[in-house]
Amino acid sequence: MNEPTIIQWILALVSIAAALGVVFSSNAVMSALLLMTTLFVTGAMYIGLGAYFVGAAQILIYAGAIAVLFVFMVMILDLKNEQRIFRDNAPRAALGGLLVLVFAGSILISVNVAFRGFLRDHIKLGPVAAEAVAGPREISEGLISQFMVSFQVSNLLLLGAVMGCVVLARGHKKKELPRV
Amino acid sequence: MFEGMSSIEMHVSLGLILFSIGALGVFLKRSTLVALMCLELMLNGVNLVLVSFNRFYGNVHGYNLTLFVILIAAAEAAVGLSLVVAIFRSRGITDLDDLRELQR
């Protein structure tokens, strides 16, 4: 549990490489397929961490529905290979990139310090706490008892999203009203 | 830096790195569709941090929250993609440099 295994290192490197490919690729189909790769490999990491249901849900929903929807969109919009893949206004882009690097670097350093410092005793967990069984039963027990309100509100959110998609995809046709 | 690294720390750092790569992509990419893809990358990074921190606990609350995030990301991706379709239908382009104004 303490040291990451070689498989986890390999999965981590593959996901970073695929994420970099999403950003730096000039072909939109390649970006969509590399996004599917990243999501799939992250689902594999969840299963390796012991989150079996969340890993299955990630592969089903994220890699199996959302990423496929992105591939559909790329095919529908029929985007060509782009020569310029980044936006203009280079000074603002450089500032944004610098800010992201500073933000990420500072949090990485503080995570490193925390895990070597005051969290070092928390990491050595007993088998009961470290292996919280995370099958569908345990997760649904929380969903229908403690997180019931969030569950119902998210259902309403999905209903609203479906209605919004129907309205947006319907188009804008002016209907002639019948003359009475 | 890599010696004595625990598995949780590696996954938290990886989630942060994926989030940063997605943030760079949202900020820098010209195509709206690829910017939405990088948005999904950001949400994926946050989910990885949630799942890996849940190892500290004996309950599954982190996994429940992750499921809610996945659900909301699905709804948001659907609506965002139909927005892209509507913009493409009315303007013919999806370049973020040219989509500057709400009205023509």
PDB file of C-alpha atoms in Angstrom:
ATOM      1  CA  MET A   1       0.000   0.000   0.000  1.00  0.00           C
ATOM      2  CA  ASN A   2       2.791   2.424   0.757  1.00  0.00           C
ATOM      3  CA  GLU A   3       5.073   2.369  -2.255  1.00  0.00           C
ATOM      4  CA  PRO A   4       3.510   2.792  -5.680  1.00  0.00           C
ATOM      5  CA  THR A   5       4.015  -0.349  -7.719  1.00  0.00           C
ATOM      6  CA  ILE A   6       5.636  -0.381 -11.142  1.00  0.00           C
ATOM      7  CA  ILE A   7       2.238  -0.782 -12.800  1.00  0.00           C
ATOM      8  CA  GLN A   8       0.976   2.386 -11.110  1.00  0.00           C
ATOM      9  CA  TRP A   9       4.026   4.293 -12.325  1.00  0.00           C
ATOM     10  CA  ILE A  10       3.469   3.045 -15.866  1.00  0.00           C
ATOM     11  CA  LEU A  11      -0.229   3.995 -15.761  1.00  0.00           C
ATOM     12  CA  ALA A  12       0.666   7.423 -14.417  1.00  0.00           C
ATOM     13  CA  LEU A  13       3.171   8.042 -17.203  1.00  0.00           C
ATOM     14  CA  VAL A  14       0.734   6.866 -19.862  1.00  0.00           C
ATOM     15  CA  SER A  15      -1.983   9.188 -18.549  1.00  0.00           C
ATOM     16  CA  ILE A  16       0.382  12.176 -18.495  1.00  0.00           C
ATOM     17  CA  ALA A  17       1.556  11.420 -22.026  1.00  0.00           C
ATOM     18  CA  ALA A  18      -2.020  11.116 -23.285  1.00  0.00           C
ATOM     19  CA  ALA A  19      -3.056  14.359 -21.550  1.00  0.00           C
ATOM     20  CA  LEU A  20      -0.125  16.181 -23.148  1.00  0.00           C
ATOM     21  CA  GLY A  21      -1.189  14.707 -26.460  1.00  0.00           C
ATOM     22  CA  VAL A  22      -4.701  16.119 -26.017  1.00  0.00           C
ATOM     23  CA  VAL A  23      -3.305  19.627 -25.588  1.00  0.00           C
ATOM     24  CA  PHE A  24      -0.511  19.568 -28.135  1.00  0.00           C
ATOM     25  CA  SER A  25      -2.116  17.628 -30.963  1.00  0.00           C
ATOM     26  CA  SER A  26      -3.083  19.411 -34.155  1.00  0.00           C
ATOM     27  CA  ASN A  27      -5.705  16.866 -35.112  1.00  0.00           C
ATOM     28  CA  ALA A  28      -9.027  17.041 -33.259  1.00  0.00           C
ATOM     29  CA  VAL A  29      -9.737  13.319 -33.715  1.00  0.00           C
ATOM     30  CA  MET A  30      -6.392  12.508 -32.131  1.00  0.00           C
ATOM     31  CA  SER A  31      -7.245  14.818 -29.229  1.00  0.00           C
ATOM     32  CA  ALA A  32     -10.581  13.070 -28.680  1.00  0.00           C
ATOM     33  CA  LEU A  33      -9.058   9.593 -28.805  1.00  0.00           C
ATOM     34  CA  LEU A  34      -6.235  10.574 -26.452  1.00  0.00           C
ATOM     35  CA  LEU A  35      -8.845  11.978 -24.081  1.00  0.00           C
ATOM     36  CA  MET A  36     -10.540   8.592 -24.145  1.00  0.00           C
ATOM     37  CA  THR A  37      -7.162   6.998 -23.378  1.00  0.00           C
ATOM     38  CA  THR A  38      -6.576   9.312 -20.414  1.00  0.00           C
ATOM     39  CA  LEU A  39     -10.002   8.635 -18.954  1.00  0.00           C
ATOM     40  CA  PHE A  40      -9.624   4.894 -19.431  1.00  0.00           C
ATOM     41  CA  VAL A  41      -6.196   4.787 -17.790  1.00  0.00           C
ATOM     42  CA  THR A  42      -7.517   6.858 -14.875  1.00  0.00           C
ATOM     43  CA  GLY A  43     -10.308   4.320 -14.468  1.00  0.00           C
ATOM     44  CA  ALA A  44      -7.664   1.601 -14.358  1.00  0.00           C
ATOM     45  CA  MET A  45      -5.871   3.564 -11.621  1.00  0.00           C
ATOM     46  CA  TYR A  46      -9.097   3.759  -9.621  1.00  0.00           C
ATOM     47  CA  ILE A  47      -9.466  -0.016  -9.773  1.00  0.00           C
ATOM     48  CA  GLY A  48      -5.831  -0.360  -8.725  1.00  0.00           C
ATOM     49  CA  LEU A  49      -6.534   1.910  -5.739  1.00  0.00           C
ATOM     50  CA  GLY A  50      -9.403  -0.306  -4.616  1.00  0.00           C
ATOM     51  CA  ALA A  51     -12.284   1.871  -5.824  1.00  0.00           C
ATOM     52  CA  TYR A  52     -13.938  -0.822  -7.892  1.00  0.00           C
ATOM     53  CA  PHE A  53     -17.332   0.749  -8.455  1.00  0.00           C
ATOM     54  CA  VAL A  54     -15.943   4.208  -9.163  1.00  0.00           C
ATOM     55  CA  GLY A  55     -13.486   2.734 -11.644  1.00  0.00           C
ATOM     56  CA  ALA A  56     -16.237   0.852 -13.426  1.00  0.00           C
ATOM     57  CA  ALA A  57     -18.428   3.973 -13.451  1.00  0.00           C
ATOM     58  CA  GLN A  58     -15.540   6.040 -14.815  1.00  0.00           C
ATOM     59  CA  ILE A  59     -14.941   3.611 -17.673  1.00  0.00           C
ATOM     60  CA  LEU A  60     -18.653   3.267 -18.429  1.00  0.00           C
ATOM     61  CA  ILE A  61     -19.675   6.923 -18.191  1.00  0.00           C
ATOM     62  CA  TYR A  62     -16.562   8.963 -18.828  1.00  0.00           C
ATOM     63  CA  ALA A  63     -14.602   6.862 -21.313  1.00  0.00           C
ATOM     64  CA  GLY A  64     -17.585   5.036 -22.730  1.00  0.00           C
ATOM     65  CA  ALA A  65     -20.140   7.828 -23.156  1.00  0.00           C
ATOM     66  CA  ILE A  66     -18.590  11.280 -22.792  1.00  0.00           C
ATOM     67  CA  ALA A  67     -15.450  10.612 -24.802  1.00  0.00           C
ATOM     68  CA  VAL A  68     -17.476   8.826 -27.475  1.00  0.00           C
ATOM     69  CA  LEU A  69     -19.753  11.874 -27.610  1.00  0.00           C
ATOM     70  CA  PHE A  70     -16.685  14.016 -28.208  1.00  0.00           C
ATOM     71  CA  VAL A  71     -15.602  11.750 -31.055  1.00  0.00           C
ATOM     72  CA  PHE A  72     -19.105  12.073 -32.554  1.00  0.00           C
ATOM     73  CA  MET A  73     -18.878  15.856 -32.307  1.00  0.00           C
ATOM     74  CA  VAL A  74     -15.498  15.935 -34.032  1.00  0.00           C
ATOM     75  CA  MET A  75     -16.893  13.814 -36.839  1.00  0.00           C
ATOM     76  CA  ILE A  76     -20.030  15.956 -37.165  1.00  0.00           C
ATOM     77  CA  LEU A  77     -18.226  19.288 -37.145  1.00  0.00           C
ATOM     78  CA  ASP A  78     -15.598  17.907 -39.525  1.00  0.00           C
ATOM     79  CA  LEU A  79     -12.703  19.966 -38.247  1.00  0.00           C
ATOM     80  CA  LYS A  80      -9.697  20.117 -40.480  1.00  0.00           C
ATOM     81  CA  ASN A  81      -6.071  19.740 -39.398  1.00  0.00           C
ATOM     82  CA  GLU A  82      -5.085  23.036 -37.925  1.00  0.00           C
ATOM     83  CA  GLN A  83      -1.885  24.885 -38.612  1.00  0.00           C
ATOM     84  CA  ARG A  84      -2.271  27.160 -35.610  1.00  0.00           C
ATOM     85  CA  ILE A  85      -3.459  25.152 -32.638  1.00  0.00           C
ATOM     86  CA  PHE A  86      -2.973  27.789 -29.973  1.00  0.00           C
ATOM     87  CA  ARG A  87      -4.639  31.150 -29.682  1.00  0.00           C
ATOM     88  CA  ASP A  88      -3.091  34.468 -30.641  1.00  0.00           C
ATOM     89  CA  ASN A  89      -2.049  37.067 -28.078  1.00  0.00           C
ATOM     90  CA  ALA A  90       1.225  35.472 -27.031  1.00  0.00           C
ATOM     91  CA  PRO A  91       1.914  37.681 -23.957  1.00  0.00           C
ATOM     92  CA  ARG A  92      -1.364  36.711 -22.352  1.00  0.00           C
ATOM     93  CA  ALA A  93      -0.732  33.066 -23.189  1.00  0.00           C
ATOM     94  CA  ALA A  94       2.728  33.257 -21.643  1.00  0.00           C
ATOM     95  CA  LEU A  95       1.329  34.867 -18.494  1.00  0.00           C
ATOM     96  CA  GLY A  96      -1.363  32.223 -18.234  1.00  0.00           C
ATOM     97  CA  GLY A  97       1.135  29.422 -18.705  1.00  0.00           C
ATOM     98  CA  LEU A  98       3.406  30.941 -16.069  1.00  0.00           C
ATOM     99  CA  LEU A  99       0.530  31.251 -13.602  1.00  0.00           C
ATOM    100  CA  VAL A 100      -0.510  27.627 -14.126  1.00  0.00           C
ATOM    101  CA  LEU A 101       3.066  26.463 -13.616  1.00  0.00           C
ATOM    102  CA  VAL A 102       3.465  28.537 -10.448  1.00  0.00           C
ATOM    103  CA  PHE A 103       0.144  27.285  -9.065  1.00  0.00           C
ATOM    104  CA  ALA A 104       0.878  23.644  -9.878  1.00  0.00           C
ATOM    105  CA  GLY A 105       4.461  23.833  -8.664  1.00  0.00           C
ATOM    106  CA  SER A 106       3.538  25.392  -5.342  1.00  0.00           C
ATOM    107  CA  ILE A 107       0.842  22.825  -4.644  1.00  0.00           C
ATOM    108  CA  LEU A 108       3.176  19.980  -5.662  1.00  0.00           C
ATOM    109  CA  ILE A 109       5.816  21.237  -3.271  1.00  0.00           C
ATOM    110  CA  SER A 110       3.330  21.612  -0.419  1.00  0.00           C
ATOM    111  CA  VAL A 111       1.914  18.115  -1.086  1.00  0.00           C
ATOM    112  CA  ASN A 112       5.443  16.723  -0.980  1.00  0.00           C
ATOM    113  CA  VAL A 113       6.207  18.539   2.267  1.00  0.00           C
ATOM    114  CA  ALA A 114       2.929  17.473   3.865  1.00  0.00           C
ATOM    115  CA  PHE A 115       3.264  13.830   2.966  1.00  0.00           C
ATOM    116  CA  ARG A 116       6.816  13.675   4.309  1.00  0.00           C
ATOM    117  CA  GLY A 117       5.878  15.698   7.358  1.00  0.00           C
ATOM    118  CA  PHE A 118       2.729  15.564   9.401  1.00  0.00           C
ATOM    119  CA  LEU A 119       0.920  13.022   7.204  1.00  0.00           C
ATOM    120  CA  ARG A 120       3.633  10.410   7.489  1.00  0.00           C
ATOM    121  CA  ASP A 121       1.930   8.669  10.374  1.00  0.00           C
ATOM    122  CA  HIS A 122      -1.469   8.763   8.732  1.00  0.00           C
ATOM    123  CA  ILE A 123      -0.168   6.841   5.760  1.00  0.00           C
ATOM    124  CA  LYS A 124       0.696   3.763   7.769  1.00  0.00           C
ATOM    125  CA  LEU A 125      -2.872   2.625   8.083  1.00  0.00           C
ATOM    126  CA  GLY A 126      -4.153  -0.635   9.357  1.00  0.00           C
ATOM    127  CA  PRO A 127      -5.758  -3.009   6.926  1.00  0.00           C
ATOM    128  CA  VAL A 128      -9.315  -2.103   7.982  1.00  0.00           C
ATOM    129  CA  ALA A 129      -9.092   1.589   7.249  1.00  0.00           C
ATOM    130  CA  ALA A 130      -6.962   1.217   4.157  1.00  0.00           C
ATOM    131  CA  GLU A 131      -9.166  -1.324   2.496  1.00  0.00           C
ATOM    132  CA  ALA A 132     -12.565   0.292   2.730  1.00  0.00           C
ATOM    133  CA  VAL A 133     -14.674  -2.066   0.700  1.00  0.00           C
ATOM    134  CA  ALA A 134     -16.101   0.038  -2.052  1.00  0.00           C
ATOM    135  CA  GLY A 135     -18.553  -2.086  -3.921  1.00  0.00           C
ATOM    136  CA  PRO A 136     -21.949  -0.954  -5.152  1.00  0.00           C
ATOM    137  CA  ARG A 137     -23.642  -1.842  -1.866  1.00  0.00           C
ATOM    138  CA  GLU A 138     -21.583   0.512   0.263  1.00  0.00           C
ATOM    139  CA  ILE A 139     -21.820   3.353  -2.192  1.00  0.00           C
ATOM    140  CA  SER A 140     -25.565   3.042  -2.676  1.00  0.00           C
ATOM    141  CA  GLU A 141     -26.100   2.822   1.074  1.00  0.00           C
ATOM    142  CA  GLY A 142     -24.698   6.334   1.257  1.00  0.00           C
ATOM    143  CA  LEU A 143     -26.576   7.516  -1.807  1.00  0.00           C
ATOM    144  CA  ILE A 144     -30.023   6.690  -0.508  1.00  0.00           C
ATOM    145  CA  SER A 145     -29.526   7.586   3.140  1.00  0.00           C
ATOM    146  CA  GLN A 146     -27.024  10.336   3.743  1.00  0.00           C
ATOM    147  CA  PHE A 147     -26.704  11.882   0.290  1.00  0.00           C
ATOM    148  CA  MET A 148     -30.363  11.580  -0.657  1.00  0.00           C
ATOM    149  CA  VAL A 149     -30.846  15.289  -1.297  1.00  0.00           C
ATOM    150  CA  SER A 150     -27.768  15.495  -3.527  1.00  0.00           C
ATOM    151  CA  PHE A 151     -28.969  12.424  -5.356  1.00  0.00           C
ATOM    152  CA  GLN A 152     -32.388  13.877  -6.118  1.00  0.00           C
ATOM    153  CA  VAL A 153     -30.968  17.275  -7.051  1.00  0.00           C
ATOM    154  CA  SER A 154     -28.537  15.643  -9.455  1.00  0.00           C
ATOM    155  CA  ASN A 155     -31.449  13.833 -11.047  1.00  0.00           C
ATOM    156  CA  LEU A 156     -33.153  17.187 -11.557  1.00  0.00           C
ATOM    157  CA  LEU A 157     -29.904  18.480 -13.019  1.00  0.00           C
ATOM    158  CA  LEU A 158     -29.810  15.646 -15.525  1.00  0.00           C
ATOM    159  CA  LEU A 159     -33.425  16.334 -16.478  1.00  0.00           C
ATOM    160  CA  GLY A 160     -32.621  19.998 -17.031  1.00  0.00           C
ATOM    161  CA  ALA A 161     -29.564  19.084 -19.097  1.00  0.00           C
ATOM    162  CA  VAL A 162     -31.633  16.807 -21.329  1.00  0.00           C
ATOM    163  CA  MET A 163     -34.222  19.530 -21.844  1.00  0.00           C
ATOM    164  CA  GLY A 164     -31.494  22.041 -22.605  1.00  0.00           C
ATOM    165  CA  CYS A 165     -29.900  19.766 -25.168  1.00  0.00           C
ATOM    166  CA  VAL A 166     -33.224  19.213 -26.917  1.00  0.00           C
ATOM    167  CA  VAL A 167     -33.914  22.944 -27.082  1.00  0.00           C
ATOM    168  CA  LEU A 168     -30.411  23.787 -28.309  1.00  0.00           C
ATOM    169  CA  ALA A 169     -30.321  21.093 -30.937  1.00  0.00           C
ATOM    170  CA  ARG A 170     -33.743  21.848 -32.307  1.00  0.00           C
ATOM    171  CA  GLY A 171     -32.664  24.875 -34.280  1.00  0.00           C
ATOM    172  CA  HIS A 172     -34.260  28.179 -34.913  1.00  0.00           C
ATOM    173  CA  LYS A 173     -37.075  28.024 -37.369  1.00  0.00           C
ATOM    174  CA  LYS A 174     -39.648  30.760 -37.560  1.00  0.00           C
ATOM    175  CA  LYS A 175     -43.028  29.176 -37.910  1.00  0.00           C
ATOM    176  CA  GLU A 176     -45.722  30.953 -39.875  1.00  0.00           C
ATOM    177  CA  LEU A 177     -48.742  31.413 -37.700  1.00  0.00           C
ATOM    178  CA  PRO A 178     -51.971  30.491 -39.442  1.00  0.00           C
ATOM    179  CA  ARG A 179     -54.028  33.495 -40.367  1.00  0.00           C
ATOM    180  CA  VAL A 180     -57.390  33.383 -38.699  1.00  0.00           C
TER     181      VAL A 180
ATOM    182  CA  MET B   1      12.096  13.262  -4.356  1.00  0.00           C
ATOM    183  CA  PHE B   2      10.771   9.943  -5.576  1.00  0.00           C
ATOM    184  CA  GLU B   3      12.219   7.774  -2.842  1.00  0.00           C
ATOM    185  CA  GLY B   4       9.867   6.893  -0.021  1.00  0.00           C
ATOM    186  CA  MET B   5       6.910   8.301  -1.931  1.00  0.00           C
ATOM    187  CA  SER B   6       3.688   6.719  -0.851  1.00  0.00           C
ATOM    188  CA  SER B   7       1.047   5.651  -3.332  1.00  0.00           C
ATOM    189  CA  ILE B   8      -1.409   8.306  -2.156  1.00  0.00           C
ATOM    190  CA  GLU B   9       1.123  11.092  -2.683  1.00  0.00           C
ATOM    191  CA  MET B  10       1.909   9.877  -6.174  1.00  0.00           C
ATOM    192  CA  HIS B  11      -1.753   9.811  -7.154  1.00  0.00           C
ATOM    193  CA  VAL B  12      -2.491  13.231  -5.625  1.00  0.00           C
ATOM    194  CA  SER B  13       0.451  14.730  -7.507  1.00  0.00           C
ATOM    195  CA  LEU B  14      -0.675  13.007 -10.680  1.00  0.00           C
ATOM    196  CA  GLY B  15      -4.187  14.430 -10.295  1.00  0.00           C
ATOM    197  CA  LEU B  16      -2.695  17.882  -9.872  1.00  0.00           C
ATOM    198  CA  ILE B  17      -0.521  17.462 -12.966  1.00  0.00           C
ATOM    199  CA  LEU B  18      -3.503  16.326 -15.054  1.00  0.00           C
ATOM    200  CA  PHE B  19      -5.479  19.312 -13.761  1.00  0.00           C
ATOM    201  CA  SER B  20      -2.677  21.698 -14.761  1.00  0.00           C
ATOM    202  CA  ILE B  21      -2.361  20.188 -18.231  1.00  0.00           C
ATOM    203  CA  GLY B  22      -6.112  20.581 -18.682  1.00  0.00           C
ATOM    204  CA  ALA B  23      -5.991  24.170 -17.431  1.00  0.00           C
ATOM    205  CA  LEU B  24      -3.256  24.990 -19.939  1.00  0.00           C
ATOM    206  CA  GLY B  25      -5.347  23.429 -22.677  1.00  0.00           C
ATOM    207  CA  VAL B  26      -8.507  25.360 -21.771  1.00  0.00           C
ATOM    208  CA  PHE B  27      -6.544  28.564 -21.721  1.00  0.00           C
ATOM    209  CA  LEU B  28      -4.447  28.136 -24.846  1.00  0.00           C
ATOM    210  CA  LYS B  29      -6.368  26.080 -27.377  1.00  0.00           C
ATOM    211  CA  ARG B  30      -8.009  27.712 -30.359  1.00  0.00           C
ATOM    212  CA  SER B  31     -10.764  25.187 -31.010  1.00  0.00           C
ATOM    213  CA  THR B  32     -13.797  25.260 -28.699  1.00  0.00           C
ATOM    214  CA  LEU B  33     -14.230  21.522 -28.873  1.00  0.00           C
ATOM    215  CA  VAL B  34     -10.693  20.770 -27.707  1.00  0.00           C
ATOM    216  CA  ALA B  35     -11.083  23.350 -24.924  1.00  0.00           C
ATOM    217  CA  LEU B  36     -14.097  21.372 -23.715  1.00  0.00           C
ATOM    218  CA  MET B  37     -12.019  18.202 -23.827  1.00  0.00           C
ATOM    219  CA  CYS B  38      -9.395  19.840 -21.634  1.00  0.00           C
ATOM    220  CA  LEU B  39     -12.175  20.856 -19.251  1.00  0.00           C
ATOM    221  CA  GLU B  40     -13.003  17.167 -18.891  1.00  0.00           C
ATOM    222  CA  LEU B  41      -9.330  16.543 -18.171  1.00  0.00           C
ATOM    223  CA  MET B  42      -9.485  19.030 -15.298  1.00  0.00           C
ATOM    224  CA  LEU B  43     -12.514  17.305 -13.800  1.00  0.00           C
ATOM    225  CA  ASN B  44     -10.757  13.967 -14.183  1.00  0.00           C
ATOM    226  CA  GLY B  45      -7.746  15.261 -12.250  1.00  0.00           C
ATOM    227  CA  VAL B  46      -9.939  16.414  -9.393  1.00  0.00           C
ATOM    228  CA  ASN B  47     -11.670  13.022  -9.319  1.00  0.00           C
ATOM    229  CA  LEU B  48      -8.302  11.298  -9.026  1.00  0.00           C
ATOM    230  CA  VAL B  49      -7.414  13.445  -6.009  1.00  0.00           C
ATOM    231  CA  LEU B  50     -10.787  12.659  -4.391  1.00  0.00           C
ATOM    232  CA  VAL B  51     -10.452   8.912  -4.927  1.00  0.00           C
ATOM    233  CA  SER B  52      -6.867   8.754  -3.699  1.00  0.00           C
ATOM    234  CA  PHE B  53      -7.563  10.768  -0.545  1.00  0.00           C
ATOM    235  CA  ASN B  54     -10.423   8.466   0.351  1.00  0.00           C
ATOM    236  CA  ARG B  55      -7.819   5.859   1.272  1.00  0.00           C
ATOM    237  CA  PHE B  56      -7.317   7.731   4.530  1.00  0.00           C
ATOM    238  CA  TYR B  57     -10.840   6.996   5.651  1.00  0.00           C
ATOM    239  CA  GLY B  58     -12.822   3.931   6.571  1.00  0.00           C
ATOM    240  CA  ASN B  59     -15.950   5.072   4.736  1.00  0.00           C
ATOM    241  CA  VAL B  60     -16.823   5.647   1.086  1.00  0.00           C
ATOM    242  CA  HIS B  61     -17.877   9.299   1.172  1.00  0.00           C
ATOM    243  CA  GLY B  62     -15.118  10.295  -1.208  1.00  0.00           C
ATOM    244  CA  TYR B  63     -16.334   7.752  -3.725  1.00  0.00           C
ATOM    245  CA  ASN B  64     -19.869   9.120  -3.461  1.00  0.00           C
ATOM    246  CA  LEU B  65     -18.619  12.622  -4.147  1.00  0.00           C
ATOM    247  CA  THR B  66     -16.622  11.313  -7.100  1.00  0.00           C
ATOM    248  CA  LEU B  67     -19.759   9.747  -8.530  1.00  0.00           C
ATOM    249  CA  PHE B  68     -21.571  13.053  -8.240  1.00  0.00           C
ATOM    250  CA  VAL B  69     -18.736  14.837 -10.024  1.00  0.00           C
ATOM    251  CA  ILE B  70     -18.809  12.270 -12.845  1.00  0.00           C
ATOM    252  CA  LEU B  71     -22.566  12.740 -13.155  1.00  0.00           C
ATOM    253  CA  ILE B  72     -22.358  16.526 -13.266  1.00  0.00           C
ATOM    254  CA  ALA B  73     -19.520  16.317 -15.790  1.00  0.00           C
ATOM    255  CA  ALA B  74     -21.711  14.164 -18.030  1.00  0.00           C
ATOM    256  CA  ALA B  75     -24.558  16.683 -17.928  1.00  0.00           C
ATOM    257  CA  GLU B  76     -22.201  19.585 -18.515  1.00  0.00           C
ATOM    258  CA  ALA B  77     -20.469  17.878 -21.420  1.00  0.00           C
ATOM    259  CA  ALA B  78     -23.807  17.203 -23.101  1.00  0.00           C
ATOM    260  CA  VAL B  79     -24.998  20.783 -22.775  1.00  0.00           C
ATOM    261  CA  GLY B  80     -21.611  22.196 -23.783  1.00  0.00           C
ATOM    262  CA  LEU B  81     -21.484  20.072 -26.899  1.00  0.00           C
ATOM    263  CA  SER B  82     -24.985  21.084 -27.983  1.00  0.00           C
ATOM    264  CA  LEU B  83     -23.892  24.687 -27.458  1.00  0.00           C
ATOM    265  CA  VAL B  84     -20.947  24.072 -29.791  1.00  0.00           C
ATOM    266  CA  VAL B  85     -23.309  22.581 -32.365  1.00  0.00           C
ATOM    267  CA  ALA B  86     -25.641  25.580 -32.114  1.00  0.00           C
ATOM    268  CA  ILE B  87     -22.742  28.036 -32.478  1.00  0.00           C
ATOM    269  CA  PHE B  88     -21.383  26.136 -35.443  1.00  0.00           C
ATOM    270  CA  ARG B  89     -24.810  26.090 -37.038  1.00  0.00           C
ATOM    271  CA  SER B  90     -25.304  29.824 -36.712  1.00  0.00           C
ATOM    272  CA  ARG B  91     -21.773  31.115 -37.321  1.00  0.00           C
ATOM    273  CA  GLY B  92     -19.941  28.408 -39.201  1.00  0.00           C
ATOM    274  CA  ILE B  93     -16.781  28.616 -37.073  1.00  0.00           C
ATOM    275  CA  THR B  94     -15.650  27.311 -33.706  1.00  0.00           C
ATOM    276  CA  ASP B  95     -12.499  29.387 -33.384  1.00  0.00           C
ATOM    277  CA  LEU B  96     -12.269  30.936 -29.957  1.00  0.00           C
ATOM    278  CA  ASP B  97     -10.320  33.867 -31.380  1.00  0.00           C
ATOM    279  CA  ASP B  98     -13.211  34.828 -33.658  1.00  0.00           C
ATOM    280  CA  LEU B  99     -16.059  34.156 -31.244  1.00  0.00           C
ATOM    281  CA  ARG B 100     -15.740  37.342 -29.302  1.00  0.00           C
ATOM    282  CA  GLU B 101     -19.207  38.817 -29.255  1.00  0.00           C
ATOM    283  CA  LEU B 102     -22.555  37.423 -28.337  1.00  0.00           C
ATOM    284  CA  GLN B 103     -24.374  39.206 -31.159  1.00  0.00           C
ATOM    285  CA  ARG B 104     -23.316  39.610 -34.690  1.00  0.00           C
TER     286      ARG B 104
END
